[in-house]
PDB file of C-alpha atoms in Angstrom:
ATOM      1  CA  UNK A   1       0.000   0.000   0.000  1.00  0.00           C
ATOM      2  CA  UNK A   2       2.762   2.688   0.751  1.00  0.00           C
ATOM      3  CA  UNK A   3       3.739   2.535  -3.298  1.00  0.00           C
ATOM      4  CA  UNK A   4      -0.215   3.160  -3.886  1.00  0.00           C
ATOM      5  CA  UNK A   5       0.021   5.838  -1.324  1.00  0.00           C
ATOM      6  CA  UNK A   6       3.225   7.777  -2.713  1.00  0.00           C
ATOM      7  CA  UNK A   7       1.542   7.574  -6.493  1.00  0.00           C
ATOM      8  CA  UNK A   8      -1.778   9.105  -5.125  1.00  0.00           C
ATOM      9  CA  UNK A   9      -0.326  11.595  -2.598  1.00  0.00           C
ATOM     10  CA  UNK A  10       1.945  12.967  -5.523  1.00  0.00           C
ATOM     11  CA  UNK A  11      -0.442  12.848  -7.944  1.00  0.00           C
ATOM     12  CA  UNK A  12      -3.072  14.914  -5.152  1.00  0.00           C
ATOM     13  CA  UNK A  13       0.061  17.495  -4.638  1.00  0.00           C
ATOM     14  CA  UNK A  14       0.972  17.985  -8.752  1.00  0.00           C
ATOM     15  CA  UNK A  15      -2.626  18.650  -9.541  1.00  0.00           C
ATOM     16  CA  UNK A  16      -3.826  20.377  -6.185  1.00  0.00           C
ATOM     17  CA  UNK A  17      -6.346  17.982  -5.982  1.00  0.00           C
ATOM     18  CA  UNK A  18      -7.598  18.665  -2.304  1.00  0.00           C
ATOM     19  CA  UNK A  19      -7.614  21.359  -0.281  1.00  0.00           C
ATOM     20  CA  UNK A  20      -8.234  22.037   4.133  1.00  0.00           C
ATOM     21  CA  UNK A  21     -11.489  21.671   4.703  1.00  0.00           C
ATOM     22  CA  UNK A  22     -12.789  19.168   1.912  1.00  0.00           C
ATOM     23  CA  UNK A  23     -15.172  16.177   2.323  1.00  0.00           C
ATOM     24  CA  UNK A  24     -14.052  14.082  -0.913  1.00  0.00           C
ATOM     25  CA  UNK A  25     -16.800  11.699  -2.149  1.00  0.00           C
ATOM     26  CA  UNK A  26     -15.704   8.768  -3.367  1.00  0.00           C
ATOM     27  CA  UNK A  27     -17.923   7.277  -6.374  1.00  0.00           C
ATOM     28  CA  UNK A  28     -17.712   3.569  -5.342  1.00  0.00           C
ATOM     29  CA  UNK A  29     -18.877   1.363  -8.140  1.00  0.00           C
ATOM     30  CA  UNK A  30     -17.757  -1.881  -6.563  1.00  0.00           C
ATOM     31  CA  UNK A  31     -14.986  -2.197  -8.790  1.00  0.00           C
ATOM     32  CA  UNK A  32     -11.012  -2.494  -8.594  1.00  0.00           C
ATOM     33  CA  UNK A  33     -10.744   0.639  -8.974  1.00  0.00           C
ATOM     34  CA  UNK A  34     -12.596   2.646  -7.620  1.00  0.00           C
ATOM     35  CA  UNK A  35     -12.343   0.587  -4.048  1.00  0.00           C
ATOM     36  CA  UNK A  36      -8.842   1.078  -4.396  1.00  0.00           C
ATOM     37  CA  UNK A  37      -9.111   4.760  -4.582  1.00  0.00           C
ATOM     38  CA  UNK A  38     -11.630   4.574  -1.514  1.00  0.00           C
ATOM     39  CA  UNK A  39      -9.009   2.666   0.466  1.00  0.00           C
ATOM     40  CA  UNK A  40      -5.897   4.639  -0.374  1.00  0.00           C
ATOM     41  CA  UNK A  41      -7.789   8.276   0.398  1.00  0.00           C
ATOM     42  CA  UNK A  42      -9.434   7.231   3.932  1.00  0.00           C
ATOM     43  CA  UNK A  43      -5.767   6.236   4.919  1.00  0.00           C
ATOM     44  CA  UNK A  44      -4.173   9.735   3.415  1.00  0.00           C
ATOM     45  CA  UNK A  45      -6.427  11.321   5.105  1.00  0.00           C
ATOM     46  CA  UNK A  46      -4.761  10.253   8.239  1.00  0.00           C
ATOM     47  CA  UNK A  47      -1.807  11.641   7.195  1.00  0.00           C
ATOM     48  CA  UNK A  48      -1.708  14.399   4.724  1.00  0.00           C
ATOM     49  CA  UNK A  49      -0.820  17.601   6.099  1.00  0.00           C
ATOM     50  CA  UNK A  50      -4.288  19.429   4.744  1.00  0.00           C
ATOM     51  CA  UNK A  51      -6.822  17.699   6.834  1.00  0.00           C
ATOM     52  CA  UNK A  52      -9.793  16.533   4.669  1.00  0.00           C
ATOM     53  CA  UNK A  53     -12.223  13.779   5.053  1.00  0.00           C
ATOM     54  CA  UNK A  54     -13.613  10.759   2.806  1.00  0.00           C
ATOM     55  CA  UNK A  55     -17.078   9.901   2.120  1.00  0.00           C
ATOM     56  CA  UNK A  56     -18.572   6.698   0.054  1.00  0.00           C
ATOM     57  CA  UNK A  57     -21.301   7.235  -2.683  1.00  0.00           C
ATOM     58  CA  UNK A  58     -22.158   4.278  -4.624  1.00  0.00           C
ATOM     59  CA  UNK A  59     -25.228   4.382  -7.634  1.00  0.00           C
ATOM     60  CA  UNK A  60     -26.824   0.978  -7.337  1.00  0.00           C
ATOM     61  CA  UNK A  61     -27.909   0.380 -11.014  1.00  0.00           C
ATOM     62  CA  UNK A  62     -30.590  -2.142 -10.483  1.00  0.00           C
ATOM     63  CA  UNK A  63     -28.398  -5.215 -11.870  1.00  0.00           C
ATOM     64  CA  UNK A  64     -29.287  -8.310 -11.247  1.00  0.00           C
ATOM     65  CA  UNK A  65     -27.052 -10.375  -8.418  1.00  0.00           C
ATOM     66  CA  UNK A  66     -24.669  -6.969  -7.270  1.00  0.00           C
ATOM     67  CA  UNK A  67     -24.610  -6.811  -4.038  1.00  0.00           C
ATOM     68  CA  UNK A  68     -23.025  -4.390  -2.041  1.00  0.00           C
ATOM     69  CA  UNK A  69     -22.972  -5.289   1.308  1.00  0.00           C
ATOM     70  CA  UNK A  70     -18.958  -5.889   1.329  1.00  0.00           C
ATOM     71  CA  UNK A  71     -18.947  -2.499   0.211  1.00  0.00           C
ATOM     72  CA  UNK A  72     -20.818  -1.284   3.128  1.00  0.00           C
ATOM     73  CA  UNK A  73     -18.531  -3.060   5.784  1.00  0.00           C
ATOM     74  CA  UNK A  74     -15.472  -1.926   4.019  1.00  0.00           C
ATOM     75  CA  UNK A  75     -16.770   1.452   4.640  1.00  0.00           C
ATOM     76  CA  UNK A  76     -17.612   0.644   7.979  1.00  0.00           C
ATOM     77  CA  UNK A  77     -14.032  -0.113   8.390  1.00  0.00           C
ATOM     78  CA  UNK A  78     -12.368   2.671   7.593  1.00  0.00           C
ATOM     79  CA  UNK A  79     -14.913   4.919   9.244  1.00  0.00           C
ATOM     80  CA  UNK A  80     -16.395   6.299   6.069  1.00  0.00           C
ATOM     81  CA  UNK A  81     -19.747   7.637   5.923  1.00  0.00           C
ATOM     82  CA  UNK A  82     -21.181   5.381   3.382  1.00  0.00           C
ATOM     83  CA  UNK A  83     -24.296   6.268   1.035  1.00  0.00           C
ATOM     84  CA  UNK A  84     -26.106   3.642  -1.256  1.00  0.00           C
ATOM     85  CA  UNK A  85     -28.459   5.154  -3.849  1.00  0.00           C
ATOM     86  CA  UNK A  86     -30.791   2.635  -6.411  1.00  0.00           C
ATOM     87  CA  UNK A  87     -31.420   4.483  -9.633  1.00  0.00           C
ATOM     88  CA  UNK A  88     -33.084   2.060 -12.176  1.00  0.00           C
ATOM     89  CA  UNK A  89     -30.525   2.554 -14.601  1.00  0.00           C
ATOM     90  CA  UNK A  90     -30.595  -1.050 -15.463  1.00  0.00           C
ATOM     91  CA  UNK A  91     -34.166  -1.525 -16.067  1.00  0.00           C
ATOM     92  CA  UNK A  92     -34.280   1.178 -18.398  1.00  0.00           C
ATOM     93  CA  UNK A  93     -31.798   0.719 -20.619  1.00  0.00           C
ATOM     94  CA  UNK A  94     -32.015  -3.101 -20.971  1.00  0.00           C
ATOM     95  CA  UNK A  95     -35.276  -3.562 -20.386  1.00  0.00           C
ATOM     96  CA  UNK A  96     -37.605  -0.310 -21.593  1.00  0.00           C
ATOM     97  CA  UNK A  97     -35.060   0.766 -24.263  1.00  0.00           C
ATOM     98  CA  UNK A  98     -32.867  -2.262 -24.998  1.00  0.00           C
ATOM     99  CA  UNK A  99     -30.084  -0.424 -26.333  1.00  0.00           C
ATOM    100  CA  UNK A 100     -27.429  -2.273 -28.655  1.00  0.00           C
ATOM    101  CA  UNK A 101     -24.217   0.496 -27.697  1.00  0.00           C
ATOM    102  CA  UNK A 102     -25.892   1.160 -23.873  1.00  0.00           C
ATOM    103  CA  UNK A 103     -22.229   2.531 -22.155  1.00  0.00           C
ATOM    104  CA  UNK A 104     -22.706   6.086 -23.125  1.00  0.00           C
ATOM    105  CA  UNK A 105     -26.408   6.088 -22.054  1.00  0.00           C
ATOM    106  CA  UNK A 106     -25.671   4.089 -19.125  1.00  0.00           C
ATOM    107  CA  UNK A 107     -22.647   6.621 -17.669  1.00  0.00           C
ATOM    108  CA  UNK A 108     -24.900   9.333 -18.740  1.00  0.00           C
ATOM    109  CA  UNK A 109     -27.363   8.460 -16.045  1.00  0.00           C
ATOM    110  CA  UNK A 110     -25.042   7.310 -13.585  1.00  0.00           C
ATOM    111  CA  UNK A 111     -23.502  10.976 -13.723  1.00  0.00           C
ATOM    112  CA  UNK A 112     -26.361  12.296 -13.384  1.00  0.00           C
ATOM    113  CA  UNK A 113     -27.694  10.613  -9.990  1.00  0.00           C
ATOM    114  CA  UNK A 114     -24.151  10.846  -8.741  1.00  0.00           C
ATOM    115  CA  UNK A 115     -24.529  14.470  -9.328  1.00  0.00           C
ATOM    116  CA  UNK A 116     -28.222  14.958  -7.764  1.00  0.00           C
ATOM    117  CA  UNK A 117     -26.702  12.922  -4.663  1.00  0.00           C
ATOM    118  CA  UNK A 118     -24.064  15.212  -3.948  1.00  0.00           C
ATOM    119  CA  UNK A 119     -26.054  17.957  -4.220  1.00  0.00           C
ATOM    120  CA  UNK A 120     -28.421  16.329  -1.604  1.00  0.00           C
ATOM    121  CA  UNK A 121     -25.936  15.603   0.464  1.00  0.00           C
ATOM    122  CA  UNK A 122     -23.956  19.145   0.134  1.00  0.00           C
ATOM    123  CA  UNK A 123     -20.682  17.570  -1.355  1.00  0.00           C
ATOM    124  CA  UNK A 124     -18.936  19.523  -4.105  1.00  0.00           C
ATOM    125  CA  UNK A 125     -15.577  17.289  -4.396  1.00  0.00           C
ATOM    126  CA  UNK A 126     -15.676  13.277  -5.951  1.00  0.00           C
ATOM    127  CA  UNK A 127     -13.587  11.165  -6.623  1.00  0.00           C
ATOM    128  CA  UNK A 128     -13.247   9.094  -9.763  1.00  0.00           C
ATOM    129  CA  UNK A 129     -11.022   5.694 -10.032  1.00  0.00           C
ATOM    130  CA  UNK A 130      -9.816   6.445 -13.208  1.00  0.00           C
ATOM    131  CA  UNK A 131      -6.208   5.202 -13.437  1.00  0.00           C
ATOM    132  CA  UNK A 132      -2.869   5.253 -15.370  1.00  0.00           C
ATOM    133  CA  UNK A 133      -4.169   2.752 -18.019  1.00  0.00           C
ATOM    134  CA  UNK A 134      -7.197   4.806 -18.473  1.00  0.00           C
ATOM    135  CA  UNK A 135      -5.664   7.947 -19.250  1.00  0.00           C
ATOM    136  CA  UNK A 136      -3.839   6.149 -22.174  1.00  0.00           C
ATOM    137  CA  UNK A 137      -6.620   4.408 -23.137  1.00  0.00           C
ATOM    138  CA  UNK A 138      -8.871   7.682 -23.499  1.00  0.00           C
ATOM    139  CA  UNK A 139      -6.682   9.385 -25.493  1.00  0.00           C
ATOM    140  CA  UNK A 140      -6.375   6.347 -28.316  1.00  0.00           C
ATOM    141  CA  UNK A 141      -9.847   6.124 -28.541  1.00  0.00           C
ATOM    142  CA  UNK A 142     -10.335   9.898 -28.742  1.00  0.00           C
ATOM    143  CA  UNK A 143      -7.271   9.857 -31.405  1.00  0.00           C
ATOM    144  CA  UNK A 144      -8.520   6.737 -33.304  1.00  0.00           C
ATOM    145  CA  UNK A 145     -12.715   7.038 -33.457  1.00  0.00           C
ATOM    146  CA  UNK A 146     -13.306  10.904 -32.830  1.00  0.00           C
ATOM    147  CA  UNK A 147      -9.587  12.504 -34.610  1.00  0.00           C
ATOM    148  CA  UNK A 148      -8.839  14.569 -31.715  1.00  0.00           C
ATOM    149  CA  UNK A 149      -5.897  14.297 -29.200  1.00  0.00           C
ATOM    150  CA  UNK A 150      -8.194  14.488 -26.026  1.00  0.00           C
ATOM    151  CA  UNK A 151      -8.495  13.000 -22.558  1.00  0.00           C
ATOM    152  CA  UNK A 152     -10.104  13.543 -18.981  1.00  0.00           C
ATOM    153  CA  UNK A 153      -8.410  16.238 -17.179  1.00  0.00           C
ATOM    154  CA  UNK A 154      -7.187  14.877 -13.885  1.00  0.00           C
ATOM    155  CA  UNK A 155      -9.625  17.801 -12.352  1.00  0.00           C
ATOM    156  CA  UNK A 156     -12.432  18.861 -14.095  1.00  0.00           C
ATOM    157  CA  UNK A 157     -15.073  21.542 -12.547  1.00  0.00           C
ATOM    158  CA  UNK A 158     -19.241  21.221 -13.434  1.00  0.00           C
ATOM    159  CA  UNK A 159     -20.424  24.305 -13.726  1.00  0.00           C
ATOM    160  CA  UNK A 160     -24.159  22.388 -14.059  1.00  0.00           C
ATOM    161  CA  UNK A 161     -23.859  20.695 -10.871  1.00  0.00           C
ATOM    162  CA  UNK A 162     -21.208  22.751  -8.799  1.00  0.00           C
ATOM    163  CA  UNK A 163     -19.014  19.595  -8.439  1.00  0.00           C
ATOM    164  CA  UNK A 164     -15.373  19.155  -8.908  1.00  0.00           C
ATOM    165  CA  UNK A 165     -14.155  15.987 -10.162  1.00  0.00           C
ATOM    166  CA  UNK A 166     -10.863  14.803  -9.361  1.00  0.00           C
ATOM    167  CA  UNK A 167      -8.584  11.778 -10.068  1.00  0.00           C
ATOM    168  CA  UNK A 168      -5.967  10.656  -7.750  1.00  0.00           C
ATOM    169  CA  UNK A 169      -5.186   7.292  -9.425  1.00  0.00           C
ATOM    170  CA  UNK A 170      -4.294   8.540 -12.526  1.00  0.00           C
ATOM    171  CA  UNK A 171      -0.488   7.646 -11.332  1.00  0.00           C
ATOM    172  CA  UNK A 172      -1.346   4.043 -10.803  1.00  0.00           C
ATOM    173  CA  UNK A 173      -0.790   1.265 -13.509  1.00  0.00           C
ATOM    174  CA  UNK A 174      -3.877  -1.108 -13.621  1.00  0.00           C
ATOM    175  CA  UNK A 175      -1.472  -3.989 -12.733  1.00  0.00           C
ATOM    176  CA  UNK A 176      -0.155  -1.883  -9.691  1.00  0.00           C
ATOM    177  CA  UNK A 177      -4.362  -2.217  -9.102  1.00  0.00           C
ATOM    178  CA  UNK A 178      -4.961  -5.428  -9.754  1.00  0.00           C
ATOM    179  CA  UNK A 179      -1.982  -6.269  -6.698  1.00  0.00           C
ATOM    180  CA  UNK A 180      -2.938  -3.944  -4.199  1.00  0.00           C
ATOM    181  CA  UNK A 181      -6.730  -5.087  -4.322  1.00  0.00           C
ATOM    182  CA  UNK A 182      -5.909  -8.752  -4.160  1.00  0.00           C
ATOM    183  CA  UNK A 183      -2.769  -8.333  -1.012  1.00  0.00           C
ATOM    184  CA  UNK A 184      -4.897  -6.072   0.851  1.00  0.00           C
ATOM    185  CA  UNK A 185      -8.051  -8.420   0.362  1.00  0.00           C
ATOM    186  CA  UNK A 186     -10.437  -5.396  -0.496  1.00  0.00           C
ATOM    187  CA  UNK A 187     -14.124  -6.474  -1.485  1.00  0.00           C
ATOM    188  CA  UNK A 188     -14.471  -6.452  -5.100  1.00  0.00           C
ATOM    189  CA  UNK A 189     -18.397  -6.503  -6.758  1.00  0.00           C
ATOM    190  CA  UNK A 190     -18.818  -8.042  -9.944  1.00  0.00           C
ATOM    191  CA  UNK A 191     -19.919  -6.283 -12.910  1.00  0.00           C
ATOM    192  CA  UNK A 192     -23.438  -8.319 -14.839  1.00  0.00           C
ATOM    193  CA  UNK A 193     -23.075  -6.151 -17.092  1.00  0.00           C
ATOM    194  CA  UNK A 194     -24.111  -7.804 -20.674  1.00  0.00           C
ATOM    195  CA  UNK A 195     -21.381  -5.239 -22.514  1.00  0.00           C
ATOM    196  CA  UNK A 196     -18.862  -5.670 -19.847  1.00  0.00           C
ATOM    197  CA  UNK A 197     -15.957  -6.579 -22.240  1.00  0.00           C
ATOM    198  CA  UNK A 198     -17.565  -6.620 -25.426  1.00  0.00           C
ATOM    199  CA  UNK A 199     -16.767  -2.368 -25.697  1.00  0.00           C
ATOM    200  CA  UNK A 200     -14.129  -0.334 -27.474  1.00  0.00           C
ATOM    201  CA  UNK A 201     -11.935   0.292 -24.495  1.00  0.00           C
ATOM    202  CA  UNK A 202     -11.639  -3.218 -24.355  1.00  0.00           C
ATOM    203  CA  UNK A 203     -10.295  -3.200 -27.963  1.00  0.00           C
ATOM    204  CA  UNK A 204      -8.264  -0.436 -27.201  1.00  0.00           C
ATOM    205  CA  UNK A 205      -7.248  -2.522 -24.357  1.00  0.00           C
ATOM    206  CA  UNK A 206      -5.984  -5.360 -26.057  1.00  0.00           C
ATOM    207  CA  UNK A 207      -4.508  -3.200 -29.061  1.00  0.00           C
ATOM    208  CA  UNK A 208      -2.179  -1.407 -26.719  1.00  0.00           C
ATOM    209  CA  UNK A 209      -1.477  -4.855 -24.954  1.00  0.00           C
ATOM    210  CA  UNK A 210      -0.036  -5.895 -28.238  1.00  0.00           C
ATOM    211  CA  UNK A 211       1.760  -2.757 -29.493  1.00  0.00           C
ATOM    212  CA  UNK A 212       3.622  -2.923 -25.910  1.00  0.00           C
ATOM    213  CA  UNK A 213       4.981  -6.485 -27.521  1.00  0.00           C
ATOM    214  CA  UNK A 214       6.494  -4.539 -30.628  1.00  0.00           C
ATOM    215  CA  UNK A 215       7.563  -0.767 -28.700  1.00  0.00           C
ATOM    216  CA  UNK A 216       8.574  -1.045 -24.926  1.00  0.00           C
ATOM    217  CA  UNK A 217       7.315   1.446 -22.775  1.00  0.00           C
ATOM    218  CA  UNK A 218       4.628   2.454 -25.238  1.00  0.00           C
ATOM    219  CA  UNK A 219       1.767   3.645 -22.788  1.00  0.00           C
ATOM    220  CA  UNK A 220       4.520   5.465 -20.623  1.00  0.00           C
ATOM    221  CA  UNK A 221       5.510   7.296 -23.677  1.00  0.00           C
ATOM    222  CA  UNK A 222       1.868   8.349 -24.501  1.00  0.00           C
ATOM    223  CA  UNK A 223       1.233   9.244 -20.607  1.00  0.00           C
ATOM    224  CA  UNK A 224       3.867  11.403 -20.647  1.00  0.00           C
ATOM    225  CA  UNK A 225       2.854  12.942 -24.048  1.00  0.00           C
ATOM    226  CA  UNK A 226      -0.585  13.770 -22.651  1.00  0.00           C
ATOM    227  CA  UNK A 227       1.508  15.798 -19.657  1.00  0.00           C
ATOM    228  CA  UNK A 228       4.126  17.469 -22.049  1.00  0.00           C
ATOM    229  CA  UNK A 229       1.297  18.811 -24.920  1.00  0.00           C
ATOM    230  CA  UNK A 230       0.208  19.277 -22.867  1.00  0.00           C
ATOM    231  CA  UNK A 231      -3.489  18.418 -22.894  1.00  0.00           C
ATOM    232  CA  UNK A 232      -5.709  20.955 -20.753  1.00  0.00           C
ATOM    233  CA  UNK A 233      -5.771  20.654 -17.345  1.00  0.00           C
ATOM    234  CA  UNK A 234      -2.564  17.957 -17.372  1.00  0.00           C
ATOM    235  CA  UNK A 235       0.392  20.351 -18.174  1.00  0.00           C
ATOM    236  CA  UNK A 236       2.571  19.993 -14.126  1.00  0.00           C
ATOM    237  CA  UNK A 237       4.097  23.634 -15.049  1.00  0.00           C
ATOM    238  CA  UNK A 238       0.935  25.365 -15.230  1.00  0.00           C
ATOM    239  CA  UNK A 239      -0.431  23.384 -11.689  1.00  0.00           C
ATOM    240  CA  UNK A 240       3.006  25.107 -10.023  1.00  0.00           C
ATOM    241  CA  UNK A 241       1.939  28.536 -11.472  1.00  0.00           C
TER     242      UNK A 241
END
């Protein structure tokens, strides 16, 4: 966990992620990710020199079999304020609309009951588990099926809903993840999804998986290209200005 911890606390510091006084919400999906990114901010919290506190928020789609009751007592745990909310974002989509490409809808709706719980709950900071692998990821697709150089910014202000979204994995390698969440033994909730790995970051996935084969270091050359642009929002000089 302390390599986790260094990543995120750097990657907090370089992009002045949280400030004295916050309460960050976590978005808690149930995956890898993002219950990585709960466990690594509720222990920085005891620890980093602007005091802040960590909060759970987790959009219960309506998915058949996910249960999130490890969820709940690995909030308990850390002594994070944990709040469930079912949205049926399932139902519709699958059932009422049966949609062939559902991800965009699907995130669509999910950001927007994320958003209307915050506000309910008078939180303006969230965090997202987006990691290393992401990043790279975002910017292929953006580069390959839209023709733009683009990507998340690792924090992003809604004007609409008031909220600040920030990222403090986006240092982490998916594989530096995957270890963490299985030697620390943190609850993981399967995704029923029926696109779950049928989409086109999973392509993307797999692409970059084999151009790694052919150029070493290829996403750390492309992460680093995204900083040095520098993309908005990701350029380190302007954060220190």
């Amino acid at each position: 966990m302390q390599h986790i911890l260094s990543l995120v606390r750097r990657c907090v510091e370089d992009y002045h992620m949280i400030e004295s006084g916050d309460t960050v919400a976590v978005g808690v999906s149930g995956g890898k990710d993002s219950v990585l990114t709960l466990a690594a901010l509720a222990r920085l919290r005891s620890f980093y020199p602007k005091r802040f506190e960590v909060a759970a928020v987790t959009i219960d789609s309506g998915a058949p079999g996910m249960d999130f009751t490890p969820i709940a007592r690995l909030c308990q745990d850390l002594e994070v304020p944990y709040h469930l909310v079912s949205v049926p974002i399932y139902e519709i989509i699958f059932v009422h609309r049966q949609e062939k490409n559902p991800c965009s809808l699907c995130a669509k709706l999910r950001r927007g009951a994320l958003s209307t719980e915050l506000n309910r709950l008078g939180l303006h900071k969230i965090a997202l588990g987006h990691h290393y692998d992401d990043a790279v990821e975002t910017m292929i697709m953006s580069l390959f099926l839209e023709g733009r150089i683009s990507c998340f910014q690792p924090v992003t202000y809604l004007d609409r809903s008031r909220v600040t979204q920030i990222r403090p994995l986006l240092y982490v390698q998916e594989r530096d993840v995957r270890g963490a969440v299985r030697r620390l033994g943190l609850p993981v909730v399967s995704n029923p999804c029926p696109a779950n790995g049928s989409t086109k970051r999973e392509e993307t996935k797999q692409l970059l998986m084999e151009l790694e084969k052919r150029f070493p270091q290829l996403k750390k050359k492309i992460f680093g290209a995204i900083q040095r642009y520098p993309l908005y929002g990701w350029s380190l000089e302007e954060e220190q200005h």
